[in-house]
Amino acid sequence: MSFDGIVTRAVVHELQALQSGRITKIYQPHPTELIFLVRAQRKNHRLLLSAHPQFARMQLTEESYDNPKEPPMFCMFLRKHLEGGIIEKISQPGNERIVTIDMKTMDEIGDAAPKQLVIEIMGRHSNILLLDPSRNMILDAVKHLPPAVNSHRTILPGQTYIAPPDQEKANPIDADSDTLLKKIDFNAGRIDRQLVAAFTGISPLVAREIVHRAGLGNRESLAHAFQEMQTQWREERYEPEIAENREGKEFFSVVRLTHVDGERKTFESVSAMLDRYYFGKAERDRVRQQAHDLERLLKNEREKNVKKIAKLEQTLVDAERAKEFQLFGELLTAHMHEIRKGDEAIEVVNYYDENGGKVKIPLDPQKSPSDNAQNYFRRYNKAKNSVAVVNEQIEAAKAEIEYFERLLQQMDSAAPKDVAEIREELEEEGYLKRRNTGWKKKKPEKPKPDTYRSSEGVDILVGKNNKQNEYLTNRLAHANDMWLHTKDIPGSHVVIRGSEFGEATLHEAANLAAYFSKSKFSSTVPVDYTQIRHVHKPNGAKPGYVIYDNQQTLFVTPDEDLVLTLKNNAAQ
């Protein structure tokens, strides 16, 4: 699962297609990620560079990213120096997780001013740096590292660039059998760990694969397995795949993982594999960072209403004793002369019992006999009058719980722009105080549901939050459009544009509805579908809530690969 030196080598080989390409635009959708639009071989390519602490990588991508309204300073700096530049060379020093991109650019007066971009893919230490190669000087970087943090390797504009420390490992691409066998102590065991410690860029995953292919043989079998894989790397023959073991854990690799016992999916390119593996993962991480306060609020509000219902249901239980309270009050009034102040209970004859039985009545010793009787009459009236009100409050609390569960489900599949709309909705509904940003929007922006395209070429729109759902269903969609939603399960509103579509489009839209719902990881999810003309929002209902009729139901199993395909169809 590691983005190791072998994966880096495979990516660099794939990126050779960008050499001689021109950088036409640069975006920075997130603080640690950059998108370069490159025109090469008569095609436009999107090159993703990420220094994310968990998802650092470099690849071509087909995914679309939402960019901030105002580009960050580092993005502006790169645009100034690199836009219009020509990519001359993309290389990987040794088998390290480092990639250098050499570019031919011009300065303000038109003179040649070559630049070099260095991408260091090293977990939380990942970075993207722009260098002046003529002076080996750092011009700027995504992450700054002042001397107080690292005096040996300072990363600040104007500083000399120092490469990450050499780990003094052998390059597995060049190593021969003798080098391999000299570095491995067969008596020490854990051969896979020794391979990781001895060779640059070999991850534990690849090391386990080498040992697995060697079997329980001798030194020669290990050398043979190593050389077999080494030949693949030298000849740039890769087998991108994602393997899933029996516990459901996924691993990506550019070599076939025969030691992983489970399902596997192969890909035509390394970038396609990385797109599939990271699809949604990095986005979810960013959303968690930006919206942890919202998620906590939603969970607290839901829990508050769960507790409220429990109290209200106890009130209903008490209300069922209303007649008992009335009886106690009347019997105390009739036997007032027998009660002394300070009594904790009294046993009296129940006049309403045909058999003349007795009943024991609890008393408050701090109250007078008259006050005890009046207390039971008050409890009787309160219980009698509360039933209708309490039932209304229980229904309102259940509606609140349903509302917050819908929002929590939307948070699970939300992009950063969707989170902003959820936050805005909570402010409008009074659950959050409005943030004082110091400026006012000139004009409210219309929600933008996500667009997908079916295998039949039909557009399918998906609302990712209540604002998008309402806009999509109540304003954007036409009366004859087909509307889909998971049956009795919180989820997105899905609309198929027009009425000219086949069964394939209907099932693909149903798959989207199931995927963007609370049952994302379930199988055979029920999805209702009906025309928009049969969908209505009740007066006073919460945002995103609708009722519908004339529906039919089909059952689908959410398929993430299909979702990615439909998204890519729309992007083309």
Coordinates of C-alpha atoms in Angstrom, one line a residue, residues 113-568:
A113 CA 15.8 30.9 -16.7
P114 CA 15.6 27.2 -16.1
K115 CA 13.8 25.9 -13.1
Q116 CA 13.6 22.6 -11.3
L117 CA 10.6 21.2 -9.3
V118 CA 11.5 18.6 -6.7
I119 CA 8.8 16.4 -5.3
E120 CA 9.8 14.5 -2.1
I121 CA 7.3 11.7 -1.3
M122 CA 8.1 10.9 2.3
G123 CA 5.0 10.6 4.4
R124 CA 4.6 13.5 6.8
H125 CA 8.0 14.9 5.6
S126 CA 6.7 15.1 2.0
N127 CA 7.3 18.4 0.2
I128 CA 7.3 20.2 -3.1
L129 CA 10.1 22.7 -3.8
L130 CA 10.9 25.0 -6.7
L131 CA 14.6 25.4 -7.2
D132 CA 17.0 27.6 -9.3
P133 CA 19.2 24.8 -10.5
S134 CA 22.0 27.2 -11.6
R135 CA 22.6 28.1 -8.0
N136 CA 20.9 25.0 -6.3
M137 CA 18.8 27.6 -4.4
I138 CA 15.3 27.1 -3.0
L139 CA 13.0 29.7 -4.5
D140 CA 10.0 28.5 -2.4
A141 CA 8.3 25.3 -1.1
V142 CA 4.9 24.1 -0.1
K143 CA 6.2 23.5 3.4
H144 CA 8.8 25.6 5.1
L145 CA 11.3 24.1 7.5
P146 CA 13.1 26.8 9.6
P147 CA 16.5 26.3 11.2
A148 CA 14.8 25.9 14.6
V149 CA 13.2 22.7 13.4
N150 CA 16.1 21.3 11.3
S151 CA 19.4 23.1 11.3
H152 CA 21.0 20.6 8.9
R153 CA 18.2 20.9 6.2
T154 CA 16.6 24.3 6.2
I155 CA 13.8 24.7 3.7
L156 CA 13.2 28.4 3.2
P157 CA 13.4 30.7 0.1
G158 CA 17.0 31.7 -0.6
Q159 CA 18.5 28.7 1.2
T160 CA 20.7 26.1 -0.6
Y161 CA 18.9 23.0 -1.4
I162 CA 20.1 19.9 0.5
A163 CA 18.7 16.6 -0.6
P164 CA 17.2 14.3 2.1
P165 CA 19.9 12.2 3.9
D166 CA 21.2 9.2 2.1
Q167 CA 20.1 6.0 3.9
E168 CA 23.1 4.2 2.5
K169 CA 21.1 1.4 1.0
A170 CA 21.7 -0.4 -2.3
N171 CA 19.8 0.3 -5.4
P172 CA 17.7 -2.8 -6.1
I173 CA 17.6 -2.0 -9.9
D174 CA 21.4 -2.4 -10.2
A175 CA 22.1 -5.0 -7.5
D176 CA 23.3 -8.4 -8.6
S177 CA 22.8 -11.7 -6.9
D178 CA 26.1 -11.5 -5.0
T179 CA 25.1 -8.1 -3.6
L180 CA 21.7 -9.5 -2.5
L181 CA 23.1 -12.6 -0.8
K182 CA 25.8 -10.6 1.0
K183 CA 23.2 -8.3 2.6
I184 CA 20.9 -11.0 3.8
D185 CA 21.6 -13.1 7.0
F186 CA 19.5 -16.2 6.4
N187 CA 20.1 -17.3 10.1
A188 CA 18.5 -14.1 11.4
G189 CA 15.1 -14.7 9.9
R190 CA 12.6 -12.0 8.8
I191 CA 14.0 -11.9 5.3
D192 CA 11.4 -9.4 4.2
R193 CA 12.5 -6.9 6.9
Q194 CA 16.2 -7.4 5.9
L195 CA 15.3 -6.6 2.2
V196 CA 13.6 -3.3 3.3
A197 CA 16.6 -2.4 5.4
A198 CA 19.1 -3.3 2.6
F199 CA 17.6 -1.8 -0.5
T200 CA 16.3 1.6 -1.5
G201 CA 12.7 2.1 -2.3
I202 CA 11.5 -1.5 -1.5
S203 CA 8.5 -1.3 0.8
P204 CA 7.4 -4.1 3.2
L205 CA 4.7 -5.0 0.8
V206 CA 7.1 -5.7 -2.1
A207 CA 9.6 -7.4 0.3
R208 CA 6.9 -9.8 1.4
E209 CA 6.0 -10.6 -2.2
I210 CA 9.7 -11.4 -3.0
V211 CA 9.9 -13.8 0.0
H212 CA 6.6 -15.4 -0.9
R213 CA 7.7 -16.0 -4.5
A214 CA 10.9 -17.6 -3.2
G215 CA 8.9 -20.0 -1.1
L216 CA 10.7 -22.1 1.6
G217 CA 13.7 -22.6 -0.6
N218 CA 17.3 -21.8 -0.2
R219 CA 19.5 -18.7 -1.0
E220 CA 19.3 -19.4 -4.7
S221 CA 15.5 -19.4 -4.8
L222 CA 15.5 -16.0 -3.1
A223 CA 18.0 -14.7 -5.6
H224 CA 15.9 -16.0 -8.4
A225 CA 12.7 -14.4 -7.1
F226 CA 14.6 -11.1 -6.6
Q227 CA 16.1 -11.2 -10.1
E228 CA 12.7 -12.1 -11.7
M229 CA 11.2 -8.9 -10.2
Q230 CA 14.3 -6.9 -10.9
T231 CA 14.0 -7.8 -14.6
Q232 CA 10.5 -6.4 -14.7
W233 CA 11.6 -3.1 -13.1
R234 CA 14.5 -2.7 -15.5
E235 CA 12.3 -3.4 -18.5
E236 CA 9.6 -1.0 -17.1
R237 CA 7.0 -3.8 -17.2
Y238 CA 4.5 -3.1 -14.5
E239 CA 1.3 -4.8 -13.4
P240 CA -0.8 -2.1 -11.6
E241 CA -3.4 -3.7 -9.3
I242 CA -5.4 -3.2 -6.2
A243 CA -5.6 -6.4 -4.1
E244 CA -8.0 -6.8 -1.2
N245 CA -7.4 -9.4 1.5
R246 CA -10.0 -11.4 3.4
E247 CA -10.2 -8.8 6.1
G248 CA -11.2 -6.1 3.5
K249 CA -7.9 -4.2 3.6
E250 CA -6.7 -2.8 0.2
F251 CA -3.2 -2.8 -1.1
F252 CA -2.0 -1.1 -4.3
S253 CA 1.1 -2.2 -6.2
V254 CA 2.8 -2.2 -9.6
V255 CA 3.8 -5.8 -9.2
R256 CA 1.4 -8.7 -8.9
L257 CA 0.7 -9.5 -5.2
T258 CA 0.5 -13.3 -5.3
H259 CA 0.9 -13.4 -1.5
V260 CA -2.4 -11.5 -0.9
D261 CA -5.2 -14.0 -0.8
G262 CA -8.4 -12.2 -1.9
E263 CA -9.9 -10.2 -4.7
R264 CA -7.8 -8.1 -7.1
K265 CA -8.4 -5.5 -9.8
T266 CA -6.0 -4.7 -12.5
F267 CA -5.5 -1.4 -14.3
E268 CA -4.1 -0.2 -17.6
S269 CA -1.9 2.5 -16.0
V270 CA -0.3 3.3 -12.7
S271 CA -2.2 6.6 -12.6
A272 CA -5.6 4.9 -13.1
M273 CA -4.7 2.6 -10.2
L274 CA -3.8 5.5 -8.0
D275 CA -7.0 7.4 -9.0
R276 CA -9.0 4.4 -8.0
Y277 CA -7.2 3.8 -4.7
Y278 CA -7.2 7.4 -3.5
F279 CA -10.7 8.2 -4.9
G280 CA -12.3 10.0 -2.0
K281 CA -9.7 9.1 0.6
A282 CA -7.7 12.3 0.5
E283 CA -11.0 14.3 0.2
R284 CA -12.5 12.6 3.2
D285 CA -9.4 13.4 5.2
R286 CA -9.6 17.1 4.3
V287 CA -13.3 17.2 5.1
R288 CA -12.6 15.7 8.6
Q289 CA -10.0 18.4 9.2
Q290 CA -12.3 21.2 8.1
A291 CA -15.6 19.9 9.6
H292 CA -14.8 18.1 12.8
D293 CA -16.7 20.8 14.7
L294 CA -19.8 20.3 12.5
E295 CA -19.7 16.6 12.9
R296 CA -19.5 16.9 16.7
L297 CA -22.4 19.4 16.6
L298 CA -24.6 17.0 14.6
K299 CA -23.8 14.1 16.8
N300 CA -24.5 16.1 19.9
E301 CA -27.8 17.4 18.6
R302 CA -28.9 13.9 17.6
E303 CA -28.0 12.5 21.0
K304 CA -29.8 15.4 22.7
N305 CA -33.0 14.5 20.9
V306 CA -32.5 10.8 21.6
K307 CA -32.4 11.7 25.3
K308 CA -35.3 14.0 24.9
I309 CA -37.5 11.2 23.5
A310 CA -36.5 9.0 26.4
K311 CA -37.7 11.6 28.9
L312 CA -40.9 12.2 26.9
E313 CA -41.7 8.6 26.8
Q314 CA -41.3 8.4 30.6
T315 CA -43.8 11.3 30.7
L316 CA -46.2 9.1 28.8
V317 CA -45.7 6.3 31.2
D318 CA -46.5 8.7 34.0
A319 CA -49.5 9.9 32.1
E320 CA -50.9 6.4 32.1
R321 CA -51.1 6.7 35.9
A322 CA -53.4 9.7 35.6
K323 CA -56.4 7.9 36.9
E324 CA -54.4 6.5 39.8
F325 CA -53.3 10.1 40.7
Q326 CA -57.0 11.2 40.6
L327 CA -58.0 8.3 42.8
F328 CA -55.3 9.1 45.4
G329 CA -56.4 12.7 45.5
E330 CA -60.0 11.9 46.1
L331 CA -59.2 9.2 48.7
L332 CA -56.9 11.6 50.6
T333 CA -59.6 14.3 50.5
A334 CA -62.1 11.8 52.0
H335 CA -59.7 10.6 54.7
M336 CA -58.1 14.0 55.4
H337 CA -58.9 13.7 59.2
E338 CA -56.8 10.5 59.5
I339 CA -53.6 12.0 58.1
R340 CA -51.0 13.5 60.4
K341 CA -48.2 15.8 59.1
G342 CA -45.0 13.9 58.8
D343 CA -46.7 10.6 57.7
E344 CA -44.9 9.0 54.7
A345 CA -47.9 6.9 53.7
I346 CA -51.4 6.0 54.6
E347 CA -53.6 2.9 54.0
V348 CA -57.2 3.7 53.4
V349 CA -60.4 2.0 52.2
N350 CA -60.9 2.3 48.4
Y351 CA -64.5 3.3 48.1
Y352 CA -64.4 2.6 44.3
D353 CA -63.5 -1.0 44.9
E354 CA -66.6 -3.2 45.0
N355 CA -64.8 -5.6 47.3
G356 CA -63.9 -2.8 49.8
G357 CA -60.2 -3.4 49.4
K358 CA -57.6 -1.0 50.8
V359 CA -55.0 1.0 49.0
K360 CA -51.7 2.4 50.3
I361 CA -51.0 6.0 49.2
P362 CA -47.4 7.5 49.4
L363 CA -47.2 10.9 51.1
D364 CA -44.7 13.7 51.2
P365 CA -44.0 14.1 55.0
Q366 CA -43.0 17.8 54.4
K367 CA -46.5 18.6 53.2
S368 CA -49.8 19.0 54.9
P369 CA -52.6 16.5 54.3
S370 CA -54.3 19.1 52.1
D371 CA -51.2 19.8 50.1
N372 CA -50.6 16.1 49.5
A373 CA -54.1 15.7 48.1
Q374 CA -53.7 18.8 45.9
N375 CA -50.4 17.5 44.7
Y376 CA -52.0 14.3 43.4
F377 CA -54.8 16.4 41.7
R378 CA -52.1 18.5 40.0
R379 CA -50.2 15.4 38.8
Y380 CA -53.5 14.1 37.5
N381 CA -54.3 17.2 35.5
K382 CA -50.7 17.5 34.2
A383 CA -50.6 13.9 33.1
K384 CA -54.1 14.1 31.5
N385 CA -53.2 17.2 29.5
S386 CA -49.7 16.3 28.5
V387 CA -50.4 13.2 26.4
A388 CA -51.3 15.1 23.2
V389 CA -48.5 17.6 23.6
V390 CA -45.9 14.9 24.5
N391 CA -46.8 12.9 21.4
E392 CA -46.3 16.0 19.3
Q393 CA -42.9 16.6 20.9
I394 CA -41.9 13.0 20.4
E395 CA -42.7 13.3 16.7
A396 CA -40.8 16.6 16.4
A397 CA -37.8 15.0 18.1
K398 CA -37.9 12.0 15.8
A399 CA -37.9 14.4 12.8
E400 CA -34.9 16.2 14.3
I401 CA -33.1 12.9 14.6
E402 CA -33.9 12.0 11.0
Y403 CA -32.7 15.5 9.9
F404 CA -29.3 15.2 11.7
E405 CA -28.8 11.6 10.5
R406 CA -29.3 12.9 6.9
L407 CA -26.7 15.6 7.6
L408 CA -24.3 13.1 9.1
Q409 CA -24.7 10.9 6.0
Q410 CA -24.0 13.9 3.8
M411 CA -20.8 14.6 5.7
D412 CA -19.6 11.1 4.9
S413 CA -19.5 11.8 1.1
A414 CA -19.0 15.6 1.3
A415 CA -16.4 17.6 -0.6
P416 CA -15.0 20.8 1.1
K417 CA -17.5 22.9 -0.9
D418 CA -20.4 20.7 0.3
V419 CA -19.3 21.2 3.9
A420 CA -19.5 25.0 3.4
E421 CA -23.1 24.6 2.2
I422 CA -23.9 22.3 5.2
R423 CA -22.4 24.9 7.5
E424 CA -24.5 27.7 5.9
E425 CA -27.7 25.6 6.2
L426 CA -27.0 25.1 9.9
E427 CA -26.6 28.8 10.3
E428 CA -29.8 29.5 8.5
E429 CA -31.7 26.9 10.7
G430 CA -30.3 28.5 13.9
Y431 CA -28.1 25.6 15.0
L432 CA -24.9 27.6 14.5
K433 CA -24.0 31.2 14.9
R434 CA -23.2 33.0 11.7
R435 CA -19.5 33.6 11.2
N436 CA -18.4 37.2 11.0
T437 CA -16.2 37.1 7.9
G438 CA -16.0 40.9 7.7
W439 CA -17.6 41.1 4.2
K440 CA -20.9 40.2 2.6
K441 CA -21.5 38.1 -0.4
K442 CA -22.6 40.2 -3.3
K443 CA -24.9 37.6 -4.6
P444 CA -25.7 34.1 -3.2
E445 CA -24.2 31.4 -5.3
K446 CA -26.5 28.7 -6.7
P447 CA -25.8 25.2 -5.4
K448 CA -24.0 23.0 -7.9
P449 CA -25.0 19.3 -7.8
D450 CA -22.4 16.8 -9.1
T451 CA -22.7 15.7 -12.7
Y452 CA -22.2 12.1 -13.8
R453 CA -22.8 10.6 -17.3
S454 CA -24.2 7.2 -17.9
S455 CA -22.9 4.6 -20.4
E456 CA -25.7 5.7 -22.7
G457 CA -24.5 9.3 -22.6
V458 CA -27.3 10.6 -20.4
D459 CA -26.5 13.2 -17.7
I460 CA -27.2 12.2 -14.1
L461 CA -27.2 14.9 -11.3
V462 CA -26.5 14.1 -7.7
G463 CA -27.2 16.4 -4.7
K464 CA -24.5 16.0 -2.0
N465 CA -26.3 18.1 0.7
N466 CA -29.7 19.5 1.5
K467 CA -29.1 22.7 -0.3
Q468 CA -28.1 20.9 -3.5
N469 CA -30.9 18.4 -3.0
E470 CA -33.5 21.1 -2.7
Y471 CA -32.2 23.1 -5.7
L472 CA -31.9 20.0 -7.8
T473 CA -35.4 18.6 -7.1
N474 CA -37.4 21.8 -6.7
R475 CA -35.8 24.1 -9.2
L476 CA -33.3 22.5 -11.6
A477 CA -35.1 19.3 -12.6
H478 CA -38.0 19.3 -15.0
A479 CA -41.4 17.6 -14.5
N480 CA -40.5 14.6 -16.7
D481 CA -37.0 14.0 -15.3
M482 CA -36.6 10.8 -13.3
W483 CA -36.0 11.2 -9.6
L484 CA -34.3 8.5 -7.4
H485 CA -33.7 8.1 -3.7
T486 CA -32.9 5.2 -1.4
K487 CA -36.1 3.8 0.2
D488 CA -36.4 4.9 3.8
I489 CA -32.7 5.4 4.0
P490 CA -30.9 8.9 4.3
G491 CA -29.2 9.7 1.0
S492 CA -28.8 12.0 -2.0
H493 CA -31.4 13.1 -4.4
V494 CA -30.5 11.8 -7.9
V495 CA -32.0 13.0 -11.1
I496 CA -31.8 11.6 -14.6
R497 CA -32.1 14.4 -17.1
G498 CA -34.8 13.9 -19.8
S499 CA -37.0 10.9 -20.5
E500 CA -34.9 9.3 -23.2
F501 CA -32.8 6.7 -21.4
G502 CA -32.6 2.9 -21.1
E503 CA -32.4 0.3 -18.3
A504 CA -28.6 0.8 -18.1
T505 CA -28.9 4.5 -17.2
L506 CA -31.7 3.7 -14.7
H507 CA -29.5 1.1 -12.9
E508 CA -26.5 3.4 -13.0
A509 CA -28.5 6.2 -11.5
A510 CA -29.8 3.8 -8.8
N511 CA -26.2 2.8 -8.1
L512 CA -25.3 6.4 -7.5
A513 CA -28.3 6.9 -5.2
A514 CA -27.2 3.8 -3.2
Y515 CA -23.6 4.8 -3.1
F516 CA -24.3 8.3 -1.8
S517 CA -26.5 7.0 1.0
K518 CA -26.2 5.6 4.5
S519 CA -26.2 2.1 2.9
K520 CA -23.1 2.8 0.9
F521 CA -21.4 -0.4 2.1
S522 CA -24.5 -2.6 2.0
S523 CA -25.7 -4.9 -0.7
T524 CA -29.1 -5.1 -2.4
V525 CA -30.1 -1.5 -1.4
P526 CA -33.7 -0.6 -2.3
V527 CA -33.9 2.6 -4.5
D528 CA -37.3 4.2 -5.3
Y529 CA -37.7 6.1 -8.6
T530 CA -40.5 8.3 -9.9
Q531 CA -40.9 11.3 -12.1
I532 CA -40.2 14.8 -10.6
R533 CA -43.9 15.7 -11.0
H534 CA -44.7 13.2 -8.2
V535 CA -42.1 14.7 -5.7
H536 CA -43.2 17.4 -3.3
K537 CA -41.9 19.2 -0.2
P538 CA -44.4 19.6 2.6
N539 CA -45.0 23.0 4.0
G540 CA -42.6 23.7 6.9
A541 CA -40.5 20.6 6.3
K542 CA -36.8 20.6 7.0
P543 CA -34.4 21.4 4.1
G544 CA -34.0 18.4 1.8
Y545 CA -37.1 16.6 3.0
V546 CA -39.7 15.6 0.4
I547 CA -42.6 13.2 0.0
Y548 CA -43.4 11.3 -3.2
D549 CA -45.8 8.8 -4.8
N550 CA -46.2 6.6 -7.9
Q551 CA -42.8 5.2 -7.3
Q552 CA -41.3 1.9 -8.3
T553 CA -38.4 0.1 -6.5
L554 CA -35.3 -1.6 -7.7
F555 CA -32.4 -3.2 -5.8
V556 CA -28.7 -2.5 -6.4
T557 CA -25.4 -3.0 -4.8
P558 CA -23.2 0.1 -4.6
D559 CA -20.2 -0.1 -6.9
E560 CA -17.3 2.4 -6.3
D561 CA -15.7 1.5 -9.6
L562 CA -18.9 2.4 -11.5
V563 CA -19.2 5.7 -9.7
L564 CA -15.7 6.6 -10.7
T565 CA -16.4 5.6 -14.3
L566 CA -19.6 7.7 -14.5
K567 CA -17.7 10.7 -13.0
N568 CA -14.9 10.3 -15.6

